[in-house]
mmCIF file of C-alpha atoms in Angstrom:
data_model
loop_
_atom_site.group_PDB
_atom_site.id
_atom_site.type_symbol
_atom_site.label_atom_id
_atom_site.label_comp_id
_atom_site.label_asym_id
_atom_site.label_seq_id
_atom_site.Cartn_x
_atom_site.Cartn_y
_atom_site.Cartn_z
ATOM 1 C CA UNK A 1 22.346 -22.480 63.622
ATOM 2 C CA UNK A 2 23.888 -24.726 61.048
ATOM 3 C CA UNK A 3 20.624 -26.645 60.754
ATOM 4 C CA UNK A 4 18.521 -23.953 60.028
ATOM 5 C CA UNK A 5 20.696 -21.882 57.697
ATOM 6 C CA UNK A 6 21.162 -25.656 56.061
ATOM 7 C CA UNK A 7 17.018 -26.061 55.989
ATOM 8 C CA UNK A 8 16.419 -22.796 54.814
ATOM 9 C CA UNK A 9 19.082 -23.533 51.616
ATOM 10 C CA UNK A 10 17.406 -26.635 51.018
ATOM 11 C CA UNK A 11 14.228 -24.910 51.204
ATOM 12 C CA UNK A 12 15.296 -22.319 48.832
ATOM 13 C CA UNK A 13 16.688 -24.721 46.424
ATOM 14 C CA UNK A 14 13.153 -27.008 46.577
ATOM 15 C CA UNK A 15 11.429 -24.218 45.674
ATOM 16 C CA UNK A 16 13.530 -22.758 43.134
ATOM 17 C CA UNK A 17 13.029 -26.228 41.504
ATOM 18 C CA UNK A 18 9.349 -25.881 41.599
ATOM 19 C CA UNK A 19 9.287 -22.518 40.072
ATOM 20 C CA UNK A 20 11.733 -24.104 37.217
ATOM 21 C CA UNK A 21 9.009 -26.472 36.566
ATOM 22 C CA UNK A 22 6.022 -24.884 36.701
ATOM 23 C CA UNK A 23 7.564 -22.021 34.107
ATOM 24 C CA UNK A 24 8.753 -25.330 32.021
ATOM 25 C CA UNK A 25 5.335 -26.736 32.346
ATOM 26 C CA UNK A 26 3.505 -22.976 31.537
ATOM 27 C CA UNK A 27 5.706 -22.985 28.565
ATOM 28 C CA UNK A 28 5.352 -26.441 27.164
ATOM 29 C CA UNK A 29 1.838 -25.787 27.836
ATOM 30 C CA UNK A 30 2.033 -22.551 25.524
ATOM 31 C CA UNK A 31 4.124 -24.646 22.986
ATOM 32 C CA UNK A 32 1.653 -27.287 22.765
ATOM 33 C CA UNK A 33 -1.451 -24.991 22.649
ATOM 34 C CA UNK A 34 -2.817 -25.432 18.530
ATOM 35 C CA UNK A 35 -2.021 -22.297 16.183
ATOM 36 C CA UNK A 36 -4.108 -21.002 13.826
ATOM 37 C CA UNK A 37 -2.254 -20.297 10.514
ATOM 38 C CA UNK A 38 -3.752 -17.865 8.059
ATOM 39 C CA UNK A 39 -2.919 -18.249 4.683
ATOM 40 C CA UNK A 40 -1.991 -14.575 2.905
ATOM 41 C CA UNK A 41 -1.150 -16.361 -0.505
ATOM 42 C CA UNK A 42 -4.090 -14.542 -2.068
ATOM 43 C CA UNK A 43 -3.538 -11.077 -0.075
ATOM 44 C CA UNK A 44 -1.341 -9.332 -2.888
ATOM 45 C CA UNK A 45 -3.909 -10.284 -5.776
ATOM 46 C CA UNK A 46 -6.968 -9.113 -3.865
ATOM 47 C CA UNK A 47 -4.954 -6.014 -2.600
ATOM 48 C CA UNK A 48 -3.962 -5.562 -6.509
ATOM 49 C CA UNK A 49 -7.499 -6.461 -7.850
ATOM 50 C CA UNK A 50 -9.463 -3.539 -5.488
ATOM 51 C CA UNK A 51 -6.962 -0.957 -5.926
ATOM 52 C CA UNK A 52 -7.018 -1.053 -9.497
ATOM 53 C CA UNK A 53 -10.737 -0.549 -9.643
ATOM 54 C CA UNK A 54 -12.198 2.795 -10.162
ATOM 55 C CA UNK A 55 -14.392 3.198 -7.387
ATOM 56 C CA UNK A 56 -12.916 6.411 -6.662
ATOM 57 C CA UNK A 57 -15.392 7.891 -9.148
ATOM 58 C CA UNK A 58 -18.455 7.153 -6.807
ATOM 59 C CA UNK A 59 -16.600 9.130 -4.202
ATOM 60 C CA UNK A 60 -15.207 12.346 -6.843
ATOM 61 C CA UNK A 61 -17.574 15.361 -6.761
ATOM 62 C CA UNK A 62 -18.220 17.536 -9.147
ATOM 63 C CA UNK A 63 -17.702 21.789 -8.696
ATOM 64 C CA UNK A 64 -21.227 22.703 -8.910
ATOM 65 C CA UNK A 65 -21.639 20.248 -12.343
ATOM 66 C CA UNK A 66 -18.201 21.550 -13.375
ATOM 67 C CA UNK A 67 -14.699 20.806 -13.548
ATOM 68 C CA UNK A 68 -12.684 21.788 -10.875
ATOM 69 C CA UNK A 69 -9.728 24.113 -11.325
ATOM 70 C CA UNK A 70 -6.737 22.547 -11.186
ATOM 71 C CA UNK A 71 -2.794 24.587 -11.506
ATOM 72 C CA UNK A 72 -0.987 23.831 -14.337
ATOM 73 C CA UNK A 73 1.603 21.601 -12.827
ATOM 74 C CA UNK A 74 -1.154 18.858 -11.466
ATOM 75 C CA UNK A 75 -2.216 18.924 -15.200
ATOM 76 C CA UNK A 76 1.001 18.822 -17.096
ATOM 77 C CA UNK A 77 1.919 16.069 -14.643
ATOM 78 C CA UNK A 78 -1.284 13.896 -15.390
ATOM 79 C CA UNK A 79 -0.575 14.732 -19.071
ATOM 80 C CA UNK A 80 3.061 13.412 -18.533
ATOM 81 C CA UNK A 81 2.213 10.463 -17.675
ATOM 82 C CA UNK A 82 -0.448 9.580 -20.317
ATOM 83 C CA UNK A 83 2.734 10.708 -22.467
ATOM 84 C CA UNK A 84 5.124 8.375 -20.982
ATOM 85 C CA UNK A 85 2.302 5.445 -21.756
ATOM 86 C CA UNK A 86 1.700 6.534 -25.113
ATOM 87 C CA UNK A 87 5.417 6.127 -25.571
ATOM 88 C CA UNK A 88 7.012 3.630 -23.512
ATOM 89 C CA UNK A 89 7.207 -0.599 -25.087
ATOM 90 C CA UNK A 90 5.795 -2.620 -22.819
ATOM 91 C CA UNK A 91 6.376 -6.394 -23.911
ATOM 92 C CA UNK A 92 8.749 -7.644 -20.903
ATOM 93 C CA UNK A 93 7.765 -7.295 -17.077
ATOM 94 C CA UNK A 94 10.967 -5.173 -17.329
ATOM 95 C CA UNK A 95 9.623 -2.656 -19.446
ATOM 96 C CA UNK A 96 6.785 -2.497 -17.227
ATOM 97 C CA UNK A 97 8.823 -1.797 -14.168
ATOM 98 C CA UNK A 98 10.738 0.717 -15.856
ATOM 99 C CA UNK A 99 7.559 2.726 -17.030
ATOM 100 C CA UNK A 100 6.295 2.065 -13.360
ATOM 101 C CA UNK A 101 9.720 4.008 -11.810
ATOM 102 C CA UNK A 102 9.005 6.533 -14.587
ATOM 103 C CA UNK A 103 5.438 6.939 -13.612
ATOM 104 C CA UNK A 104 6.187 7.110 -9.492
ATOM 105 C CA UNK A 105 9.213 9.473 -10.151
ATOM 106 C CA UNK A 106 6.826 11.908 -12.466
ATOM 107 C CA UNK A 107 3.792 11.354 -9.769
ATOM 108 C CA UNK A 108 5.946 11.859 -6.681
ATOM 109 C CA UNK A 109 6.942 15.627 -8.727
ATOM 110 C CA UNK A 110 2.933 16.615 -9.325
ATOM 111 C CA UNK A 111 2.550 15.774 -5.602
ATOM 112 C CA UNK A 112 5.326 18.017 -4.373
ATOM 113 C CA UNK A 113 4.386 20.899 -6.875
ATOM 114 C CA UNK A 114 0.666 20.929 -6.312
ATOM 115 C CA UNK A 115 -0.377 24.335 -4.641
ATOM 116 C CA UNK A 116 -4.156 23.740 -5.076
ATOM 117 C CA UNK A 117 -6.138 24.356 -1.603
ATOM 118 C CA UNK A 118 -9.715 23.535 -0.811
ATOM 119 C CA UNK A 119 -12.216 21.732 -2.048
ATOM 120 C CA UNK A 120 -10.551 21.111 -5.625
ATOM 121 C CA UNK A 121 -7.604 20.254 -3.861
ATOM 122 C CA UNK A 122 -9.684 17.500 -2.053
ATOM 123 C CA UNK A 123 -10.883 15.956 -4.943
ATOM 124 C CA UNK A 124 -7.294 15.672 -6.583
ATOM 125 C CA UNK A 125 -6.679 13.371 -3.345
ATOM 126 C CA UNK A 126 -9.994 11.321 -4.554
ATOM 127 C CA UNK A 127 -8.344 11.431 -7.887
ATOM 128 C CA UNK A 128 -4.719 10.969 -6.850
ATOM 129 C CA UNK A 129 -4.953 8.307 -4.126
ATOM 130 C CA UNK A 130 -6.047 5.435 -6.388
ATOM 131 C CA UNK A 131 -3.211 6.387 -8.899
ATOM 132 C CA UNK A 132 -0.986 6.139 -6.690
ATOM 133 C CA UNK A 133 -2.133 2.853 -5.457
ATOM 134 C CA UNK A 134 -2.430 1.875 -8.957
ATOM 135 C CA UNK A 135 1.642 2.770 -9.709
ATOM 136 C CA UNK A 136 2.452 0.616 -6.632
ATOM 137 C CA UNK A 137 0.770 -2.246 -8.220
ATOM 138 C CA UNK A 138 2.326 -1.689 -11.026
ATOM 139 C CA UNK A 139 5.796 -1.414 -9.360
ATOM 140 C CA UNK A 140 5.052 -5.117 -7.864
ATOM 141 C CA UNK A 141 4.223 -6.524 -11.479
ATOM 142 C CA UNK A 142 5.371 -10.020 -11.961
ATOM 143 C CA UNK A 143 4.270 -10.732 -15.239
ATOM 144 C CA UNK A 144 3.397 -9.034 -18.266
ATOM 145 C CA UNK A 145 -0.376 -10.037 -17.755
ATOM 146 C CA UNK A 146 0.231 -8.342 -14.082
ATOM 147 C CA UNK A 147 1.952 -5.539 -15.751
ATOM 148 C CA UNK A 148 -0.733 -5.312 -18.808
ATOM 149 C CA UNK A 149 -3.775 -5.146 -16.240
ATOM 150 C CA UNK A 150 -2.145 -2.615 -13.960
ATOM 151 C CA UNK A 151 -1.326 -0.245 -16.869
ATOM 152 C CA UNK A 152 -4.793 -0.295 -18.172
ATOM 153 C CA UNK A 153 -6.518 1.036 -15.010
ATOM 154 C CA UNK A 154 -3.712 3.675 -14.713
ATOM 155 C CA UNK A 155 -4.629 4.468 -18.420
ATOM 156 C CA UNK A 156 -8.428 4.714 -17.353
ATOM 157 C CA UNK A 157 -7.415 6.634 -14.241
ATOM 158 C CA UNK A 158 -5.571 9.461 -16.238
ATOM 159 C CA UNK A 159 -7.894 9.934 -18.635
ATOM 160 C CA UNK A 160 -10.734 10.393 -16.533
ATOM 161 C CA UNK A 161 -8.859 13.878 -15.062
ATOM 162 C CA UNK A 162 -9.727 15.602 -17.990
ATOM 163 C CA UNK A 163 -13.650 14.808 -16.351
ATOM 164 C CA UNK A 164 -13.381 15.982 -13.235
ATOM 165 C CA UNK A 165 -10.559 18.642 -13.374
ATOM 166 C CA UNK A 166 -9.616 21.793 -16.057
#
């Protein structure tokens, strides 16, 4: 009886050890498997470069060949912001941070007030989503040639609500 409680301890312990090993081997084998590394170095500038583009105008529709009505707050909130460019200095990457929190804080309050419904209201989003990307950009700015590019296509994007919206 002592024998075979003995073998069957030894046995145990043999193939224990065997299990150890072949879960070492699987996992050198996974170690030493080759990894492919993708480089992201250029992600942020090609994420920045398409969202400041104005594509969104190929996708805006028009009300019948007019402007869409829009409520008063969506437009004093556009027009808020083309006032805080007008008058905010923008020579440091500072400045253009702060008139990026001033921008996100004034677009985040348009958002929350707008009560438009429909198909106006869906072509705010056409208008709005690209902004909104835009201001994020412009939140990341690094340098004032960042900063300069960033404010620009906001500028363009404003300016072109007075086009599509009354």
């Amino acid at each position: 009886m002592k024998k075979t409680i003995l073998s069957f301890a030894m046995l145990a312990f043999i193939l224990s050890s065997c299990n150890n090993k072949k879960e070492e081997a699987a996992t050198e084998q996974t170690i030493q498997e080759p990894v492919e590394v993708v480089s992201h170095e250029n992600h942020d500038t090609h994420h920045a470069s398409s969202a400041l583009n104005n594509d969104w105008m190929n996708e805006i529709q028009m009300d019948n060949g007019s402007q869409w009505e829009a409520n008063i707050e969506t437009t004093d909130g556009v027009n808020d912001m083309l006032k805080l460019i007008s008058e905010s200095k923008t020579e440091t990457v500072e400045d253009y941070l702060g008139l990026a929190n001033k921008l996100n804080e004034r677009k985040n309050t348009l958002v929350k007030e707008c009560t438009m419904t429909g198909p106006s209201h869906d072509n705010l989003h056409v208008f709005l989503h690209p902004l909104i990307e835009k201001i994020d950009v412009l939140l990341e700015t690094k340098t004032t040639e960042e900063g300069a590019t960033a404010l620009k296509s906001i500028e363009d994007n404003l300016n072109a609500y007075t086009t599509y919206f009354k």
